[in-house]
Amino acid sequence: MTDGTRTVVERRRRHTLYFLEWSAGQRPVHLDTDIDMSRIQEHRAAARARGTRYSVVTYLLHATGRALARHPEANAVMAPGWPGLLRPPRIVRFAGVTAKLALDRPVQGERTVLSALVPNLETAGLDDIQQRIDRYRGEQAADLPEFKGVRALGGLPVLLGRLVFAGALRDPRKRPDVFGTVSVSSLGHSTVDGFHSAGGTAVTLCAGRIAERAVVRDGAVAVAPVMRLGLTFDHRVIDGAAAAELLTDLRHTMEACDDLSCAEDPGQDPRGADRDHGSPRGLEPSTR
């Protein structure tokens, strides 16, 4: 007689399990903020009227590239070998911003998480980012060439799979092309307001849903579309003050979105920020 219990050999999610084992050395700390999405929603509506669709995540990635370019200390990784008794800590900072975007896609008929890379965010325009995201929208996204490694990991013996996964991340200089420099996840399509995760990068951004909430403008209460944005940072790489400044910059950049600040010109700084210090002089601050 059996109670119906069965054991399943997990293959489709092995890359996730290897990642969780590998990333256990991180020291995650969590921050979050609410972002007034009024201007982004207006910008999206105007784009739709012209026949162009932008997702919320596209705006988040666009702002992330600009903000991290202004805060290079957060676009970094702890070099392997630390901590150690003799080796001093070393941080590798990256010249470009590459997002590791988490995707919920079917693999072999079952849901799993795939990580798609979106490079050159420090200069990419909204159209460039949206085209990249659209490439991963289909149900057959798992069959794309960039996920060949993930498919192969599921077929390797476990010990070999762990070694291959760790080996791919051993050289921090190659990390952008393998793992990205910042992780981005969104559950905005659900009823989740906010969440946090550690994506293996120095900074992980987690976007919740957009909901109508009360905000204060010029001393009066108003209703606006608001999105909770969580930021998890690896305390080995940056400190809390630097992470808070980055989150503040992201919020200002997104809240300032208009035809100028979301323009395709990567040299335009919509906030008038001090590029040397990344500190906004005015008030400004993603999506489905």
Tab-separated table of C-alpha atoms in Angstrom:
chain	number	residue	atom	x	y	z
A	1	MET	CA	0.000	0.000	0.000
A	2	THR	CA	1.284	3.477	-0.832
A	3	ASP	CA	0.265	6.977	0.215
A	4	GLY	CA	0.930	8.318	-3.275
A	5	THR	CA	4.242	9.958	-2.346
A	6	ARG	CA	6.872	9.912	-5.062
A	7	THR	CA	10.399	11.178	-5.462
A	8	VAL	CA	11.252	13.171	-8.573
A	9	VAL	CA	14.807	13.668	-9.851
A	10	GLU	CA	14.985	17.423	-10.457
A	11	ARG	CA	16.654	18.445	-13.717
A	12	ARG	CA	14.936	21.541	-15.092
A	13	ARG	CA	15.774	23.637	-11.972
A	14	ARG	CA	19.285	22.410	-11.332
A	15	HIS	CA	20.768	25.702	-12.472
A	16	THR	CA	18.698	27.456	-9.771
A	17	LEU	CA	19.798	25.004	-7.081
A	18	TYR	CA	23.459	25.324	-8.075
A	19	PHE	CA	23.067	29.099	-7.967
A	20	LEU	CA	21.565	29.015	-4.459
A	21	GLU	CA	24.469	26.917	-3.206
A	22	TRP	CA	26.995	29.219	-4.870
A	23	SER	CA	25.398	32.467	-3.635
A	24	ALA	CA	25.198	31.392	0.020
A	25	GLY	CA	28.307	33.480	0.697
A	26	GLN	CA	26.515	36.763	0.010
A	27	ARG	CA	25.590	39.076	2.880
A	28	PRO	CA	22.272	40.526	1.709
A	29	VAL	CA	20.693	43.651	3.198
A	30	HIS	CA	17.276	44.876	2.065
A	31	LEU	CA	15.952	48.368	1.317
A	32	ASP	CA	12.797	49.509	-0.431
A	33	THR	CA	10.924	52.613	-1.532
A	34	ASP	CA	7.648	53.594	-3.190
A	35	ILE	CA	7.835	55.134	-6.642
A	36	ASP	CA	5.165	57.444	-8.025
A	37	MET	CA	4.634	55.970	-11.486
A	38	SER	CA	2.403	58.777	-12.803
A	39	ARG	CA	4.866	60.121	-15.353
A	40	ILE	CA	5.938	56.684	-16.531
A	41	GLN	CA	2.313	55.640	-17.005
A	42	GLU	CA	1.667	58.855	-18.930
A	43	HIS	CA	4.754	58.216	-21.047
A	44	ARG	CA	3.610	54.639	-21.731
A	45	ALA	CA	0.133	55.825	-22.732
A	46	ALA	CA	1.568	58.421	-25.123
A	47	ALA	CA	3.828	55.760	-26.649
A	48	ARG	CA	0.871	53.374	-27.087
A	49	ALA	CA	-1.028	56.124	-28.884
A	50	ARG	CA	1.883	56.241	-31.341
A	51	GLY	CA	1.749	52.453	-31.725
A	52	THR	CA	4.725	51.653	-29.466
A	53	ARG	CA	4.530	49.385	-26.440
A	54	TYR	CA	6.935	49.682	-23.500
A	55	SER	CA	6.742	47.399	-20.472
A	56	VAL	CA	7.275	48.663	-16.940
A	57	VAL	CA	10.401	46.523	-16.705
A	58	THR	CA	11.808	48.373	-19.718
A	59	TYR	CA	11.633	51.671	-17.821
A	60	LEU	CA	13.165	50.050	-14.748
A	61	LEU	CA	16.073	48.686	-16.774
A	62	HIS	CA	16.529	52.031	-18.545
A	63	ALA	CA	16.726	53.875	-15.218
A	64	THR	CA	18.941	51.198	-13.689
A	65	GLY	CA	21.554	51.579	-16.416
A	66	ARG	CA	21.739	55.336	-15.946
A	67	ALA	CA	21.759	55.177	-12.146
A	68	LEU	CA	24.435	52.489	-11.900
A	69	ALA	CA	26.615	54.419	-14.338
A	70	ARG	CA	26.439	57.267	-11.817
A	71	HIS	CA	27.193	54.894	-8.924
A	72	PRO	CA	29.989	52.635	-10.224
A	73	GLU	CA	30.790	51.355	-6.735
A	74	ALA	CA	27.511	49.402	-6.878
A	75	ASN	CA	28.183	48.007	-10.363
A	76	ALA	CA	30.731	45.605	-8.969
A	77	VAL	CA	31.399	42.173	-7.497
A	78	MET	CA	33.472	40.669	-4.713
A	79	ALA	CA	36.436	38.878	-6.289
A	80	PRO	CA	36.784	35.161	-5.530
A	81	GLY	CA	39.299	34.257	-2.843
A	82	TRP	CA	37.864	36.552	-0.184
A	83	PRO	CA	37.392	36.039	2.677
A	84	GLY	CA	40.744	34.464	3.359
A	85	LEU	CA	43.361	34.681	6.054
A	86	LEU	CA	46.058	36.111	3.793
A	87	ARG	CA	44.330	37.600	0.756
A	88	PRO	CA	43.035	41.176	1.097
A	89	PRO	CA	39.484	41.876	-0.068
A	90	ARG	CA	39.212	42.848	-3.733
A	91	ILE	CA	36.293	44.438	-5.548
A	92	VAL	CA	35.977	44.283	-9.336
A	93	ARG	CA	34.079	47.215	-10.835
A	94	PHE	CA	32.553	46.957	-14.298
A	95	ALA	CA	32.622	49.572	-17.045
A	96	GLY	CA	29.214	48.619	-18.467
A	97	VAL	CA	25.848	47.714	-16.941
A	98	THR	CA	24.331	44.338	-17.824
A	99	ALA	CA	21.083	43.228	-16.201
A	100	LYS	CA	20.292	39.632	-15.359
A	101	LEU	CA	16.537	39.607	-15.876
A	102	ALA	CA	14.568	36.809	-14.202
A	103	LEU	CA	11.969	35.173	-16.478
A	104	ASP	CA	9.184	32.752	-15.563
A	105	ARG	CA	9.141	30.366	-18.525
A	106	PRO	CA	8.256	26.706	-19.168
A	107	VAL	CA	11.135	24.246	-19.456
A	108	GLN	CA	10.255	20.724	-20.524
A	109	GLY	CA	6.621	21.501	-19.814
A	110	GLU	CA	7.168	22.825	-16.268
A	111	ARG	CA	7.592	26.351	-14.962
A	112	THR	CA	11.060	27.475	-14.004
A	113	VAL	CA	13.150	30.630	-13.798
A	114	LEU	CA	15.510	31.574	-16.604
A	115	SER	CA	17.973	34.449	-16.465
A	116	ALA	CA	18.254	36.600	-19.594
A	117	LEU	CA	21.040	39.136	-20.036
A	118	VAL	CA	20.274	42.694	-21.166
A	119	PRO	CA	23.610	44.440	-21.838
A	120	ASN	CA	24.767	48.034	-22.361
A	121	LEU	CA	22.063	49.534	-20.168
A	122	GLU	CA	24.176	52.618	-19.493
A	123	THR	CA	23.537	53.705	-23.100
A	124	ALA	CA	20.627	51.568	-24.367
A	125	GLY	CA	17.424	53.372	-25.291
A	126	LEU	CA	13.900	52.255	-24.471
A	127	ASP	CA	13.450	50.712	-27.919
A	128	ASP	CA	16.682	48.721	-27.620
A	129	ILE	CA	15.696	47.364	-24.218
A	130	GLN	CA	12.135	46.543	-25.255
A	131	GLN	CA	13.323	44.633	-28.317
A	132	ARG	CA	15.578	42.552	-26.117
A	133	ILE	CA	12.751	41.784	-23.695
A	134	ASP	CA	10.365	40.907	-26.520
A	135	ARG	CA	12.825	38.274	-27.686
A	136	TYR	CA	12.227	36.396	-24.431
A	137	ARG	CA	8.442	36.678	-24.318
A	138	GLY	CA	7.489	33.529	-26.203
A	139	GLU	CA	6.619	30.191	-24.650
A	140	GLN	CA	9.632	28.714	-26.471
A	141	ALA	CA	12.117	31.138	-24.901
A	142	ALA	CA	13.906	28.254	-23.167
A	143	ASP	CA	14.927	26.940	-26.599
A	144	LEU	CA	16.870	30.099	-27.497
A	145	PRO	CA	20.641	29.706	-27.995
A	146	GLU	CA	21.490	31.856	-24.960
A	147	PHE	CA	19.913	29.248	-22.661
A	148	LYS	CA	21.904	26.361	-24.086
A	149	GLY	CA	24.074	26.241	-20.977
A	150	VAL	CA	21.055	25.992	-18.684
A	151	ARG	CA	19.680	23.114	-20.719
A	152	ALA	CA	23.037	21.343	-20.609
A	153	LEU	CA	23.373	21.700	-16.821
A	154	GLY	CA	20.227	19.659	-16.307
A	155	GLY	CA	21.758	16.698	-18.116
A	156	LEU	CA	25.125	16.657	-16.323
A	157	PRO	CA	25.920	14.523	-13.273
A	158	VAL	CA	25.350	16.623	-10.169
A	159	LEU	CA	28.996	16.878	-9.097
A	160	LEU	CA	30.096	17.852	-12.594
A	161	GLY	CA	27.201	20.317	-12.877
A	162	ARG	CA	28.268	22.058	-9.671
A	163	LEU	CA	31.853	22.285	-10.879
A	164	VAL	CA	30.835	23.643	-14.285
A	165	PHE	CA	28.552	26.259	-12.706
A	166	ALA	CA	31.230	27.441	-10.271
A	167	GLY	CA	33.875	27.430	-13.007
A	168	ALA	CA	31.791	29.698	-15.240
A	169	LEU	CA	31.754	32.317	-12.475
A	170	ARG	CA	35.336	31.954	-11.314
A	171	ASP	CA	36.773	34.864	-13.313
A	172	PRO	CA	34.989	38.066	-12.187
A	173	ARG	CA	36.095	39.877	-15.358
A	174	LYS	CA	33.863	37.539	-17.367
A	175	ARG	CA	30.927	37.908	-14.998
A	176	PRO	CA	28.951	40.442	-17.110
A	177	ASP	CA	28.729	38.009	-20.028
A	178	VAL	CA	27.723	35.102	-17.797
A	179	PHE	CA	25.795	36.545	-14.879
A	180	GLY	CA	25.307	40.252	-15.517
A	181	THR	CA	26.276	43.059	-13.149
A	182	VAL	CA	22.825	43.733	-11.629
A	183	SER	CA	19.832	41.443	-11.110
A	184	VAL	CA	16.237	42.506	-11.842
A	185	SER	CA	12.998	40.670	-11.011
A	186	SER	CA	9.361	41.703	-11.307
A	187	LEU	CA	6.150	40.261	-9.883
A	188	GLY	CA	4.130	43.225	-11.081
A	189	HIS	CA	1.710	41.001	-12.983
A	190	SER	CA	0.492	39.577	-9.634
A	191	THR	CA	-0.968	41.014	-6.425
A	192	VAL	CA	2.484	41.227	-4.812
A	193	ASP	CA	3.230	44.709	-3.482
A	194	GLY	CA	6.872	44.142	-2.612
A	195	PHE	CA	9.492	41.438	-2.238
A	196	HIS	CA	13.235	40.928	-1.924
A	197	SER	CA	15.674	38.441	-3.385
A	198	ALA	CA	19.443	38.137	-3.694
A	199	GLY	CA	20.361	37.584	-7.323
A	200	GLY	CA	24.071	36.899	-6.880
A	201	THR	CA	25.071	40.414	-7.974
A	202	ALA	CA	26.030	43.355	-5.764
A	203	VAL	CA	22.560	44.840	-6.316
A	204	THR	CA	19.244	43.093	-6.945
A	205	LEU	CA	16.121	45.088	-7.824
A	206	CYS	CA	12.635	43.666	-7.193
A	207	ALA	CA	9.547	45.398	-8.584
A	208	GLY	CA	6.043	44.778	-7.258
A	209	ARG	CA	2.714	45.699	-8.780
A	210	ILE	CA	1.490	49.194	-9.584
A	211	ALA	CA	-1.503	50.122	-7.419
A	212	GLU	CA	-3.487	53.290	-6.808
A	213	ARG	CA	-2.350	54.721	-3.462
A	214	ALA	CA	-2.529	57.947	-1.508
A	215	VAL	CA	0.433	60.288	-1.999
A	216	VAL	CA	1.147	63.802	-0.727
A	217	ARG	CA	1.801	66.509	-3.318
A	218	ASP	CA	2.345	70.116	-2.329
A	219	GLY	CA	0.863	69.404	1.078
A	220	ALA	CA	-2.314	67.801	-0.279
A	221	VAL	CA	-3.319	64.146	-0.472
A	222	ALA	CA	-3.798	62.763	-3.984
A	223	VAL	CA	-4.226	59.356	-5.572
A	224	ALA	CA	-1.441	58.093	-7.823
A	225	PRO	CA	-0.155	54.837	-9.336
A	226	VAL	CA	2.603	53.662	-7.003
A	227	MET	CA	5.083	50.813	-7.325
A	228	ARG	CA	7.140	49.311	-4.508
A	229	LEU	CA	10.772	48.806	-5.500
A	230	GLY	CA	12.996	46.628	-3.351
A	231	LEU	CA	16.777	46.799	-3.458
A	232	THR	CA	18.926	44.041	-1.981
A	233	PHE	CA	22.645	44.723	-1.784
A	234	ASP	CA	25.613	42.555	-0.934
A	235	HIS	CA	27.140	44.176	2.141
A	236	ARG	CA	30.535	42.735	1.212
A	237	VAL	CA	30.608	45.001	-1.855
A	238	ILE	CA	28.930	48.248	-0.778
A	239	ASP	CA	27.642	49.827	2.424
A	240	GLY	CA	24.146	50.926	3.309
A	241	ALA	CA	24.653	54.628	2.612
A	242	ALA	CA	25.842	53.916	-0.947
A	243	ALA	CA	22.930	51.535	-1.531
A	244	ALA	CA	20.466	54.124	-0.206
A	245	GLU	CA	21.890	56.774	-2.541
A	246	LEU	CA	21.514	54.412	-5.490
A	247	LEU	CA	17.899	53.627	-4.588
A	248	THR	CA	17.175	57.344	-4.190
A	249	ASP	CA	18.732	58.043	-7.589
A	250	LEU	CA	16.637	55.282	-9.165
A	251	ARG	CA	13.452	56.670	-7.654
A	252	HIS	CA	14.199	60.203	-8.803
A	253	THR	CA	15.116	59.028	-12.297
A	254	MET	CA	11.908	57.040	-12.727
A	255	GLU	CA	9.651	59.719	-11.274
A	256	ALA	CA	11.171	62.280	-13.655
A	257	CYS	CA	10.393	60.220	-16.757
A	258	ASP	CA	9.142	62.299	-19.661
A	259	ASP	CA	9.998	62.714	-23.326
A	260	LEU	CA	13.262	64.366	-22.311
A	261	SER	CA	14.466	62.170	-19.451
A	262	CYS	CA	13.431	58.965	-21.237
A	263	ALA	CA	14.925	60.155	-24.516
A	264	GLU	CA	17.230	57.955	-26.528
A	265	ASP	CA	20.189	60.302	-26.029
A	266	PRO	CA	22.397	58.514	-23.465
A	267	GLY	CA	24.368	61.677	-22.802
A	268	GLN	CA	21.350	63.549	-21.461
A	269	ASP	CA	21.106	63.668	-17.678
A	270	PRO	CA	17.435	64.492	-17.009
A	271	ARG	CA	17.981	65.314	-13.339
A	272	GLY	CA	20.849	67.758	-13.607
A	273	ALA	CA	22.695	65.412	-11.266
A	274	ASP	CA	26.280	65.873	-10.241
A	275	ARG	CA	27.791	63.067	-12.328
A	276	ASP	CA	30.942	62.996	-10.244
A	277	HIS	CA	29.082	62.281	-7.037
A	278	GLY	CA	25.753	60.931	-8.241
A	279	SER	CA	23.818	63.308	-5.998
A	280	PRO	CA	20.597	64.808	-7.417
A	281	ARG	CA	20.177	68.559	-7.207
A	282	GLY	CA	16.452	68.434	-7.815
A	283	LEU	CA	13.565	66.074	-7.119
A	284	GLU	CA	12.995	63.288	-9.501
A	285	PRO	CA	12.935	59.478	-9.062
A	286	SER	CA	9.741	50.795	-14.393
A	287	THR	CA	7.276	48.388	-15.371
A	288	ARG	CA	4.847	45.918	-16.745
